[in-house]
Amino acid sequence: MEDIIELVDIQFSYDPEAERNALDGVSFSIKKGEWVAIVGHNGSGKSTLAKTINGLLLPQQGSVKVGGNLLNEENVWDIRRMVGMVFQNPDNQFVGSTVEDDVAFGMENQGVPREEMLVRVQDALEQVRMSDFKQREPARLSGGQKQRVAIAGVVALRPDIIILDEATSMLDPEGREEVISTIKKIKDQNNLTVLSITHDIDEAANANRILVMQEGKLVREGTPAEIFSAGEKLIELGLDLPFPEKLKAALKERGVVVPTEYLTEEGMVNWLWTSILNK
Amino acid sequence: MMNKLIFGRYIPGDSLIHRLDPRAKLIASFYFIAVIFFANNWQSYAFLAVFTLGCIALSKVKISFFIRGVKPLIWLILFTVLLQVLFTTGGNILWHWWVFTVTDYGLMNGAFIFCRFILIIFMSTLLTLTTAPLELSDAIEYILRPLNVVHFPVHEVSLMLSIALRFVPTLMDETEKIMNAQRARGVDFGEGSLVQKMKAIIPLLIPLFVSSFNRAEDLATAMEARGYSGGEGRTKYRKLDWHLKDSMVVVVFAVVTILLILIRN
């Protein structure tokens, strides 16, 4: 598979006098169709990283390649067409006065003809299960619904990559699950590449790969199983412990010998019942 | 406190007036306000009042909404009428004291001004009650379009207008939240002397300002990420349709104008 995003030695700082750069020599690449999660503490440079990918921020050093094209000031608008972004605050990214206006906003910017827009708005709203709310104003929607509209706005643009910049961090667990499952469905249907920046363990567990940021540097990289097997150290990395890890820690405290490798919830259940039967 | 305001509120409905093109409604209300000044006798005012009430009946909005719309302005209206009554000279003097004179001519003028105010408020309330804010901003954009020739930034103004309208309820909610948060910390809103009242507003205003700045920044980033690069080369999702009934509005207003000119002295 080809690399759809390639970052080489990115250096970025908001303030030239700052002690350390917001991004310090970050390099990685993402393959087409991959779901990659970026995790890390607050202030580790995750969101800055997301903004450099679609040219909202231009790095002082290093190169960004999206879909094989080197990002520069001339093609930044073309690259933004390839990359859809969903941000953190559901209220602040809602541009339109009603749901359908908001979904259409991005297409209006690209000059999509009106007939085509009508079809695509309907289609995108169906994908996120919001067609019944077409005429609603943002003030009458819940946080999760607003984020689903934001996703619909991105989906309608038919991008190749979706970046979720802590898109679920202001939602309740229910809304969070809703948004993640919507994204998962859309990703599979349209063969999208998803880059999600998150603190949420479930969102990270859905990824094919996890990148861990710390103080502007990429410090670790691996599959969820590899990363989660770090156990207690996860908290230092800015992630919560997954439930099976919590259970393992609690069992360990009570003197039970537990496997060291990471187990999913299902794996944990299997291990539990086999170990009890084997006694 | 903000729910009492009728002026500028929209009441969803499906009457003939609701379904009219917002451009027709906007232009018609402005035209009506201009036409009111043609009326100069009882018959012409009665005619316009009947016409206004007819429009209100067509909109199927309860008349009480309109009366509530007048309420906040009633003192201003009465003050103006009173000035008119007390200081008009000419005609038969009915009562005279110091600089004040009441004449039959003044009384009549006062009554006319009262009617004029009420009719203008009724008509503009009818416009805002039956037209969604967004439709209004679309109509304003359309009507302002000729100003593009003189390099007036029509697209930018209409974008600002629609974003402002979209954020009104969001900011209202936030105001409420900040007020409650500050109350929980012991700030008394609306109590004490004027100076104290003003001081109590500060812990509300400053957070509201700061959060608006943050919102603006987030919104600008989100807009840019979605490919917004100015008004050029954009298409429009919303479309205004001018139907036969909108042309009828023009005809009706032409007829009203002609009748009015015939009735006036």
Coordinates of C-alpha atoms in Angstrom, one line a residue:
Chain A
M1 CA 0.0 0.0 0.0
E2 CA 1.2 3.5 -0.8
D3 CA 1.8 6.1 1.8
I4 CA -0.9 8.7 1.9
I5 CA 0.7 11.0 4.5
E6 CA 4.4 11.4 4.9
L7 CA 6.0 13.7 7.4
V8 CA 9.7 14.1 7.5
D9 CA 11.6 15.8 10.3
I10 CA 8.9 18.4 11.1
Q11 CA 10.1 21.3 13.3
F12 CA 7.5 23.8 14.4
S13 CA 7.2 26.4 17.1
Y14 CA 4.6 29.0 17.8
D15 CA 7.1 31.3 19.5
P16 CA 10.7 31.5 18.3
E17 CA 11.8 32.3 21.8
A18 CA 10.1 29.3 23.4
E19 CA 12.3 26.8 25.2
R20 CA 11.3 23.9 23.1
N21 CA 9.6 23.5 19.8
A22 CA 5.9 22.5 19.7
L23 CA 7.0 19.8 17.3
D24 CA 10.6 18.6 17.3
G25 CA 11.8 16.3 14.5
V26 CA 8.6 14.4 14.0
S27 CA 8.6 11.9 11.1
F28 CA 6.1 9.2 10.3
S29 CA 4.1 7.9 7.4
I30 CA 0.5 6.6 7.2
K31 CA -0.7 4.1 4.6
K32 CA -3.9 4.4 2.6
G33 CA -6.9 3.0 4.5
E34 CA -5.1 2.9 7.8
W35 CA -6.6 4.1 11.1
V36 CA -3.9 5.7 13.2
A37 CA -4.4 7.2 16.6
I38 CA -2.1 9.8 18.0
V39 CA -2.0 9.9 21.8
G40 CA -0.1 12.0 24.3
H41 CA -0.4 14.4 27.2
N42 CA -1.9 17.9 26.9
G43 CA 0.7 20.1 25.3
S44 CA 2.6 17.2 23.6
G45 CA 2.0 18.7 20.2
K46 CA -0.8 16.4 18.9
S47 CA -3.1 19.1 17.7
T48 CA -0.3 21.1 16.2
L49 CA 0.7 18.0 14.3
A50 CA -2.8 17.7 12.9
K51 CA -2.8 21.3 11.7
T52 CA 0.5 20.9 9.9
I53 CA -1.0 18.0 7.8
N54 CA -3.5 20.2 6.0
G55 CA -1.5 23.4 5.9
L56 CA -3.3 25.3 8.6
L57 CA 0.2 25.6 10.1
L58 CA 3.3 25.6 8.0
P59 CA 6.3 23.9 9.7
Q60 CA 9.5 25.9 9.9
Q61 CA 11.5 22.8 8.8
G62 CA 10.8 19.5 7.3
S63 CA 8.4 18.4 4.6
V64 CA 4.7 17.2 4.6
K65 CA 3.5 15.0 1.7
V66 CA -0.1 14.3 1.3
G67 CA -1.3 11.9 -1.4
G68 CA 2.2 12.1 -2.9
N69 CA 2.2 15.9 -3.2
L70 CA 4.6 18.0 -1.3
L71 CA 2.6 20.6 0.7
N72 CA 3.4 24.1 -0.2
E73 CA 1.6 27.4 -0.4
E74 CA 0.3 26.9 -3.9
N75 CA -1.4 23.5 -3.5
V76 CA -2.6 24.0 0.1
W77 CA -6.2 24.4 -1.0
D78 CA -6.0 21.2 -3.1
I79 CA -4.6 19.3 -0.1
R80 CA -7.3 20.6 2.1
R81 CA -9.8 19.1 -0.3
M82 CA -8.2 15.7 0.4
V83 CA -8.1 16.1 4.1
G84 CA -11.3 16.6 6.1
M85 CA -11.0 17.7 9.7
V86 CA -13.3 17.4 12.7
F87 CA -12.4 19.6 15.6
Q88 CA -13.0 19.4 19.3
N89 CA -15.7 21.9 20.1
P90 CA -19.0 20.9 18.5
D91 CA -20.4 24.5 18.8
N92 CA -17.4 26.4 17.5
Q93 CA -17.1 24.5 14.2
F94 CA -20.8 24.7 13.3
V95 CA -20.8 27.4 10.6
G96 CA -24.3 26.9 9.1
S97 CA -27.5 28.1 10.6
T98 CA -29.2 24.8 10.2
V99 CA -27.9 21.2 9.8
E100 CA -28.2 21.1 6.1
D101 CA -26.5 24.5 5.6
D102 CA -23.6 23.3 7.7
V103 CA -23.2 20.1 5.7
A104 CA -23.3 22.2 2.5
F105 CA -20.8 24.8 3.6
G106 CA -17.7 22.9 2.5
M107 CA -19.3 22.1 -0.9
E108 CA -20.3 25.7 -1.4
N109 CA -16.6 26.6 -0.9
Q110 CA -15.6 24.2 -3.6
G111 CA -18.2 25.5 -6.0
V112 CA -20.1 22.2 -6.3
P113 CA -23.3 22.8 -8.4
R114 CA -26.5 23.1 -6.4
E115 CA -28.2 19.9 -7.7
E116 CA -25.2 17.8 -6.8
M117 CA -25.1 19.5 -3.3
L118 CA -28.8 18.5 -2.6
V119 CA -27.9 14.8 -3.4
R120 CA -24.7 14.8 -1.4
V121 CA -26.2 16.6 1.7
Q122 CA -29.0 14.0 1.8
D123 CA -26.5 11.2 1.3
A124 CA -24.1 12.4 4.0
L125 CA -26.8 13.0 6.5
E126 CA -28.1 9.5 6.0
Q127 CA -24.7 8.1 6.6
V128 CA -24.5 9.7 10.0
R129 CA -28.2 9.1 10.7
M130 CA -29.2 12.7 10.9
S131 CA -31.6 13.1 8.0
D132 CA -34.5 13.7 10.3
F133 CA -32.7 16.7 11.8
K134 CA -32.1 18.5 8.5
Q135 CA -33.9 21.7 9.3
R136 CA -32.8 21.9 12.9
E137 CA -30.7 24.8 14.3
P138 CA -27.5 23.9 16.2
A139 CA -28.9 25.3 19.4
R140 CA -31.5 22.4 19.4
L141 CA -29.0 19.6 18.9
S142 CA -26.9 17.6 21.4
G143 CA -23.1 17.6 21.4
G144 CA -22.9 14.2 19.8
Q145 CA -25.4 15.2 17.1
K146 CA -23.4 18.3 16.3
Q147 CA -20.3 16.2 15.9
R148 CA -22.2 13.8 13.6
V149 CA -23.2 16.8 11.5
A150 CA -19.6 17.9 11.4
I151 CA -18.6 14.5 10.2
A152 CA -21.4 14.6 7.6
G153 CA -20.0 17.9 6.4
V154 CA -16.6 16.3 6.0
V155 CA -18.1 13.1 4.3
A156 CA -20.0 15.2 1.8
L157 CA -16.7 16.6 0.6
R158 CA -15.5 13.1 -0.2
P159 CA -12.0 13.4 1.2
D160 CA -9.4 10.7 1.2
I161 CA -8.3 11.4 4.8
I162 CA -10.3 12.3 7.9
I163 CA -8.5 13.9 10.8
L164 CA -10.3 13.8 14.1
D165 CA -8.7 16.4 16.3
E166 CA -10.0 15.3 19.7
A167 CA -13.4 15.2 18.1
T168 CA -14.9 13.1 21.0
S169 CA -13.3 14.9 23.9
M170 CA -16.3 17.1 24.8
L171 CA -18.9 14.4 24.5
D172 CA -20.5 12.1 27.0
P173 CA -19.7 8.4 26.8
E174 CA -22.8 7.7 24.7
G175 CA -22.1 10.5 22.2
R176 CA -18.5 9.3 22.0
E177 CA -19.5 5.8 21.2
E178 CA -22.0 7.0 18.6
V179 CA -19.4 9.2 16.9
I180 CA -16.7 6.5 16.9
S181 CA -19.0 3.9 15.4
T182 CA -20.2 6.3 12.7
I183 CA -16.6 7.0 11.7
K184 CA -15.8 3.3 11.7
K185 CA -18.7 2.6 9.3
I186 CA -17.9 5.5 7.0
K187 CA -14.2 4.5 6.9
D188 CA -15.1 1.0 5.8
Q189 CA -17.6 2.1 3.2
N190 CA -15.4 4.7 1.6
N191 CA -12.0 3.2 2.2
L192 CA -10.8 6.3 4.1
T193 CA -7.7 6.9 6.0
V194 CA -8.4 8.1 9.5
L195 CA -6.0 9.9 11.8
S196 CA -7.5 10.4 15.2
I197 CA -6.0 12.5 17.9
T198 CA -7.4 11.4 21.2
H199 CA -7.2 10.8 24.9
D200 CA -9.9 8.2 24.7
I201 CA -8.8 4.7 25.2
D202 CA -11.6 3.1 23.2
E203 CA -10.9 5.3 20.2
A204 CA -7.2 4.4 20.4
A205 CA -8.1 0.7 20.7
N206 CA -10.0 0.9 17.4
A207 CA -6.9 2.0 15.5
N208 CA -4.5 -0.1 13.5
R209 CA -1.6 1.7 14.9
I210 CA -0.9 4.1 17.7
L211 CA 1.6 6.9 17.7
V212 CA 2.6 8.3 21.1
M213 CA 3.7 11.9 21.4
Q214 CA 5.6 13.4 24.3
E215 CA 6.9 17.0 24.5
G216 CA 6.8 17.5 20.7
K217 CA 8.5 14.2 19.9
L218 CA 7.2 11.0 18.6
V219 CA 8.4 8.6 21.4
R220 CA 6.6 5.3 20.6
E221 CA 4.8 3.6 17.8
G222 CA 3.0 0.3 17.6
T223 CA -0.3 -1.7 17.4
P224 CA -2.8 -1.1 20.2
A225 CA -1.8 -4.4 21.8
E226 CA 1.8 -3.4 21.8
I227 CA 1.2 0.0 23.3
F228 CA -1.4 -1.2 25.9
S229 CA 0.9 -3.9 27.2
A230 CA 2.9 -1.1 28.7
G231 CA 0.3 -1.3 31.5
E232 CA 0.7 1.3 34.2
K233 CA 3.1 3.3 32.1
L234 CA 0.2 4.3 29.9
I235 CA -0.9 6.9 32.4
E236 CA 2.4 8.6 32.0
L237 CA 1.8 8.6 28.2
G238 CA -1.4 10.5 28.6
L239 CA -3.8 7.5 28.1
D240 CA -6.2 5.9 30.5
L241 CA -5.8 2.3 31.3
P242 CA -8.1 0.0 29.2
F243 CA -10.5 -1.9 31.3
P244 CA -8.7 -5.4 31.0
E245 CA -5.5 -3.7 32.2
K246 CA -7.3 -2.3 35.2
L247 CA -8.7 -5.7 36.0
K248 CA -5.2 -7.2 35.6
A249 CA -3.7 -4.7 38.0
A250 CA -6.4 -5.3 40.5
L251 CA -5.9 -9.1 40.3
K252 CA -2.2 -8.7 40.6
E253 CA -2.7 -6.8 43.8
R254 CA -4.6 -9.7 45.2
G255 CA -1.8 -12.1 44.4
V256 CA -3.2 -13.6 41.1
V257 CA -0.5 -14.3 38.5
V258 CA -1.7 -12.6 35.3
P259 CA -0.4 -12.8 31.7
T260 CA 1.9 -9.8 30.9
E261 CA 0.8 -9.4 27.3
Y262 CA -2.2 -7.2 26.4
L263 CA -5.5 -8.9 26.3
T264 CA -8.7 -7.5 24.8
E265 CA -11.9 -7.8 26.8
E266 CA -12.7 -11.0 25.0
G267 CA -9.3 -12.3 25.5
M268 CA -9.5 -11.5 29.2
V269 CA -12.8 -13.3 29.5
N270 CA -11.3 -16.4 27.8
W271 CA -8.2 -16.3 30.0
L272 CA -10.3 -15.9 33.2
W273 CA -12.6 -18.9 32.5
T274 CA -9.8 -21.2 31.3
S275 CA -7.6 -20.4 34.3
I276 CA -10.5 -21.0 36.7
L277 CA -11.4 -24.3 35.0
N278 CA -7.7 -25.4 35.1
K279 CA -7.4 -25.0 38.8
Chain B
M1 CA -35.7 38.1 30.5
M2 CA -34.8 37.6 26.9
N3 CA -37.8 35.5 26.2
K4 CA -40.1 38.4 26.7
L5 CA -38.7 40.2 23.6
I6 CA -41.2 39.7 20.7
F7 CA -39.4 42.0 18.3
G8 CA -37.2 40.0 16.1
R9 CA -38.6 36.7 17.0
Y10 CA -39.7 34.1 14.5
I11 CA -42.8 31.9 15.0
P12 CA -42.7 28.9 12.7
G13 CA -45.9 28.4 10.7
D14 CA -47.3 27.5 7.4
S15 CA -49.6 30.3 6.4
L16 CA -49.6 32.2 3.1
I17 CA -47.5 35.0 4.6
H18 CA -45.0 32.4 5.9
R19 CA -44.6 30.9 2.5
L20 CA -44.0 34.2 0.7
D21 CA -40.5 34.9 -0.7
P22 CA -38.5 36.8 2.0
R23 CA -37.4 39.4 -0.6
A24 CA -41.1 40.2 -1.3
K25 CA -41.8 40.5 2.4
L26 CA -38.8 42.6 3.1
I27 CA -39.4 45.0 0.3
A28 CA -43.1 45.1 1.0
S29 CA -42.6 46.1 4.6
F30 CA -40.2 48.8 3.8
Y31 CA -42.5 50.1 1.1
F32 CA -45.4 50.0 3.5
I33 CA -43.5 52.1 6.0
A34 CA -42.9 54.7 3.3
V35 CA -46.5 54.6 2.1
I36 CA -47.9 55.2 5.6
F37 CA -46.6 58.8 5.4
F38 CA -49.0 59.4 2.5
A39 CA -52.0 58.9 4.7
N40 CA -53.4 62.2 6.0
N41 CA -57.0 61.8 7.0
W42 CA -59.2 59.4 8.9
Q43 CA -60.4 57.4 6.0
S44 CA -56.8 56.7 4.7
Y45 CA -55.7 55.6 8.2
A46 CA -58.7 53.4 8.6
F47 CA -58.0 51.9 5.2
L48 CA -54.3 51.1 6.1
A49 CA -55.4 49.7 9.5
V50 CA -57.9 47.3 7.8
F51 CA -55.2 46.3 5.3
T52 CA -52.7 45.6 8.1
L53 CA -55.2 43.6 10.1
G54 CA -56.0 41.7 6.9
C55 CA -52.3 40.8 6.5
I56 CA -52.1 39.8 10.2
A57 CA -55.2 37.6 9.8
L58 CA -53.6 35.9 6.7
S59 CA -50.4 35.1 8.8
K60 CA -52.5 33.2 11.3
V61 CA -50.3 34.5 14.1
K62 CA -52.2 35.5 17.2
I63 CA -52.9 39.3 17.6
S64 CA -51.6 39.1 21.1
F65 CA -48.1 38.7 19.8
F66 CA -48.3 42.0 18.0
I67 CA -49.7 43.8 21.0
R68 CA -46.8 42.4 23.1
G69 CA -44.5 43.7 20.4
V70 CA -45.8 47.2 20.9
K71 CA -45.6 47.1 24.7
P72 CA -41.8 47.9 25.1
L73 CA -42.3 50.9 22.9
I74 CA -45.5 52.2 24.3
W75 CA -43.9 54.9 26.5
L76 CA -41.9 56.3 23.5
I77 CA -45.1 56.4 21.5
L78 CA -47.1 58.1 24.2
F79 CA -44.4 60.6 24.8
T80 CA -44.2 61.5 21.1
V81 CA -48.0 61.7 20.9
L82 CA -48.1 63.9 24.0
L83 CA -45.6 66.3 22.6
Q84 CA -47.6 66.5 19.4
V85 CA -50.8 67.2 21.3
L86 CA -49.4 69.8 23.6
F87 CA -47.3 71.8 21.2
T88 CA -49.3 71.9 18.0
T89 CA -50.8 75.3 17.2
G90 CA -53.5 76.0 14.7
G91 CA -57.2 75.2 14.6
N92 CA -59.6 75.8 17.5
I93 CA -58.0 76.2 20.9
L94 CA -59.6 73.9 23.4
W95 CA -57.4 74.4 26.4
H96 CA -54.5 76.7 27.1
W97 CA -52.0 77.0 30.0
W98 CA -48.5 78.5 30.0
V99 CA -46.7 77.1 26.9
F100 CA -49.1 74.2 26.5
T101 CA -52.0 74.5 24.0
V102 CA -54.4 71.8 23.1
T103 CA -56.1 72.3 19.8
D104 CA -58.5 70.0 17.9
Y105 CA -55.9 70.0 15.1
G106 CA -53.2 68.9 17.6
L107 CA -55.4 66.1 19.0
M108 CA -56.0 64.8 15.5
N109 CA -52.3 64.9 14.7
G110 CA -51.6 63.1 17.9
A111 CA -54.0 60.3 17.0
F112 CA -52.6 60.1 13.5
I113 CA -49.0 59.7 14.8
F114 CA -50.3 57.0 17.3
C115 CA -51.8 55.1 14.4
R116 CA -48.7 55.5 12.3
F117 CA -46.5 54.1 15.0
I118 CA -48.8 51.1 15.7
L119 CA -49.1 50.3 12.0
I120 CA -45.4 50.5 11.4
I121 CA -44.7 48.2 14.4
F122 CA -47.4 45.8 13.5
M123 CA -46.1 45.5 9.9
S124 CA -42.4 45.1 10.9
T125 CA -43.4 42.6 13.6
L126 CA -45.3 40.7 11.0
L127 CA -42.2 40.5 8.9
T128 CA -40.0 39.1 11.7
L129 CA -42.6 36.8 13.1
T130 CA -43.2 35.1 9.8
T131 CA -39.7 35.1 8.3
A132 CA -36.9 32.9 9.6
P133 CA -33.8 35.0 10.4
L134 CA -31.8 33.1 7.9
E135 CA -34.3 33.8 5.1
L136 CA -34.1 37.5 6.1
S137 CA -30.3 37.5 5.8
D138 CA -30.6 35.7 2.4
A139 CA -33.1 38.4 1.3
I140 CA -30.8 41.2 2.5
E141 CA -27.9 39.7 0.6
Y142 CA -30.0 39.5 -2.6
I143 CA -31.2 43.1 -2.2
L144 CA -27.7 44.4 -1.5
R145 CA -26.2 42.6 -4.5
P146 CA -26.3 45.6 -6.8
L147 CA -23.9 47.3 -4.3
N148 CA -21.2 45.0 -5.5
V149 CA -20.7 47.5 -8.3
V150 CA -19.4 50.0 -5.9
H151 CA -17.2 47.4 -4.2
F152 CA -19.4 47.0 -1.2
P153 CA -18.4 43.6 0.4
V154 CA -21.9 42.0 0.0
H155 CA -20.8 38.4 0.5
E156 CA -18.8 39.3 3.6
V157 CA -21.6 41.3 5.2
S158 CA -24.1 38.5 4.6
L159 CA -21.7 35.9 5.9
M160 CA -21.2 37.9 9.1
L161 CA -24.9 38.4 9.4
S162 CA -25.7 34.7 9.1
I163 CA -22.9 33.7 11.5
A164 CA -24.1 36.3 14.0
L165 CA -27.6 35.0 13.8
R166 CA -26.4 31.4 14.2
F167 CA -24.4 32.3 17.3
V168 CA -27.2 34.3 19.1
P169 CA -28.7 31.3 20.9
T170 CA -25.3 29.8 21.6
L171 CA -24.1 33.1 23.2
M172 CA -27.4 33.4 25.1
D173 CA -26.8 30.0 26.6
E174 CA -23.3 30.9 27.5
T175 CA -24.3 34.2 29.1
E176 CA -26.8 32.3 31.2
K177 CA -24.1 29.7 32.2
I178 CA -21.6 32.4 33.1
M179 CA -24.2 34.3 35.1
N180 CA -25.1 31.2 37.1
A181 CA -21.4 30.4 37.6
Q182 CA -20.7 33.9 38.9
R183 CA -23.9 33.8 41.1
A184 CA -22.6 30.6 42.6
R185 CA -19.5 32.5 43.5
G186 CA -21.5 35.3 45.2
V187 CA -22.0 37.9 42.4
D188 CA -25.3 39.8 42.7
F189 CA -26.7 40.7 39.4
G190 CA -29.3 43.5 39.2
E191 CA -29.0 44.6 42.9
G192 CA -27.7 47.6 44.7
S193 CA -27.0 51.1 43.3
L194 CA -26.3 51.8 39.6
V195 CA -22.6 51.7 40.1
Q196 CA -22.8 48.4 41.9
K197 CA -25.0 47.0 39.1
M198 CA -22.5 48.1 36.5
K199 CA -19.6 46.5 38.5
A200 CA -21.5 43.2 38.7
I201 CA -21.7 43.1 34.9
I202 CA -17.9 43.0 34.6
P203 CA -17.5 39.3 35.7
L204 CA -20.0 38.5 33.1
L205 CA -18.8 40.6 30.2
I206 CA -15.1 39.8 30.3
P207 CA -15.4 36.0 30.2
L208 CA -18.0 36.4 27.5
F209 CA -15.7 38.6 25.4
V210 CA -12.7 36.2 25.9
S211 CA -14.8 33.2 25.0
S212 CA -16.1 34.9 21.9
F213 CA -12.5 35.5 20.8
N214 CA -11.7 31.8 21.3
R215 CA -14.9 30.9 19.4
A216 CA -14.0 33.1 16.6
E217 CA -10.5 31.6 16.3
D218 CA -11.9 28.0 16.4
L219 CA -14.6 28.9 13.8
A220 CA -12.1 30.5 11.5
T221 CA -9.8 27.5 11.7
A222 CA -12.7 25.1 11.0
M223 CA -13.9 27.3 8.1
E224 CA -10.4 27.3 6.6
A225 CA -10.1 23.6 7.0
R226 CA -13.3 23.2 5.1
G227 CA -11.9 25.1 2.2
Y228 CA -13.4 28.6 2.8
S229 CA -11.2 31.1 0.9
G230 CA -13.5 34.0 0.4
G231 CA -16.6 34.7 -1.6
E232 CA -15.2 34.0 -5.1
G233 CA -16.1 30.8 -6.8
R234 CA -18.6 29.7 -4.3
T235 CA -22.0 28.2 -5.1
K236 CA -25.0 28.6 -2.9
Y237 CA -27.0 25.8 -1.3
R238 CA -30.0 28.0 -0.3
K239 CA -32.1 29.2 -3.2
L240 CA -34.8 31.9 -3.1
D241 CA -37.7 31.2 -5.4
W242 CA -39.9 33.9 -6.7
H243 CA -43.4 32.5 -7.3
L244 CA -46.6 33.9 -8.7
K245 CA -47.9 34.8 -5.2
D246 CA -44.8 37.0 -4.7
S247 CA -45.7 38.9 -7.8
M248 CA -49.2 39.2 -6.4
V249 CA -47.7 41.0 -3.4
V250 CA -46.3 43.6 -5.7
V251 CA -49.8 44.0 -7.4
V252 CA -51.5 44.2 -4.1
F253 CA -49.2 47.0 -2.9
A254 CA -49.6 48.9 -6.1
V255 CA -53.4 48.7 -5.7
V256 CA -53.1 49.8 -2.0
T257 CA -51.0 52.8 -3.1
I258 CA -53.5 53.9 -5.8
L259 CA -56.4 53.6 -3.4
L260 CA -54.6 55.5 -0.7
I261 CA -53.8 58.3 -3.1
L262 CA -57.5 58.4 -4.1
I263 CA -58.6 58.5 -0.4
R264 CA -56.3 61.1 0.9
N265 CA -57.1 64.8 0.7

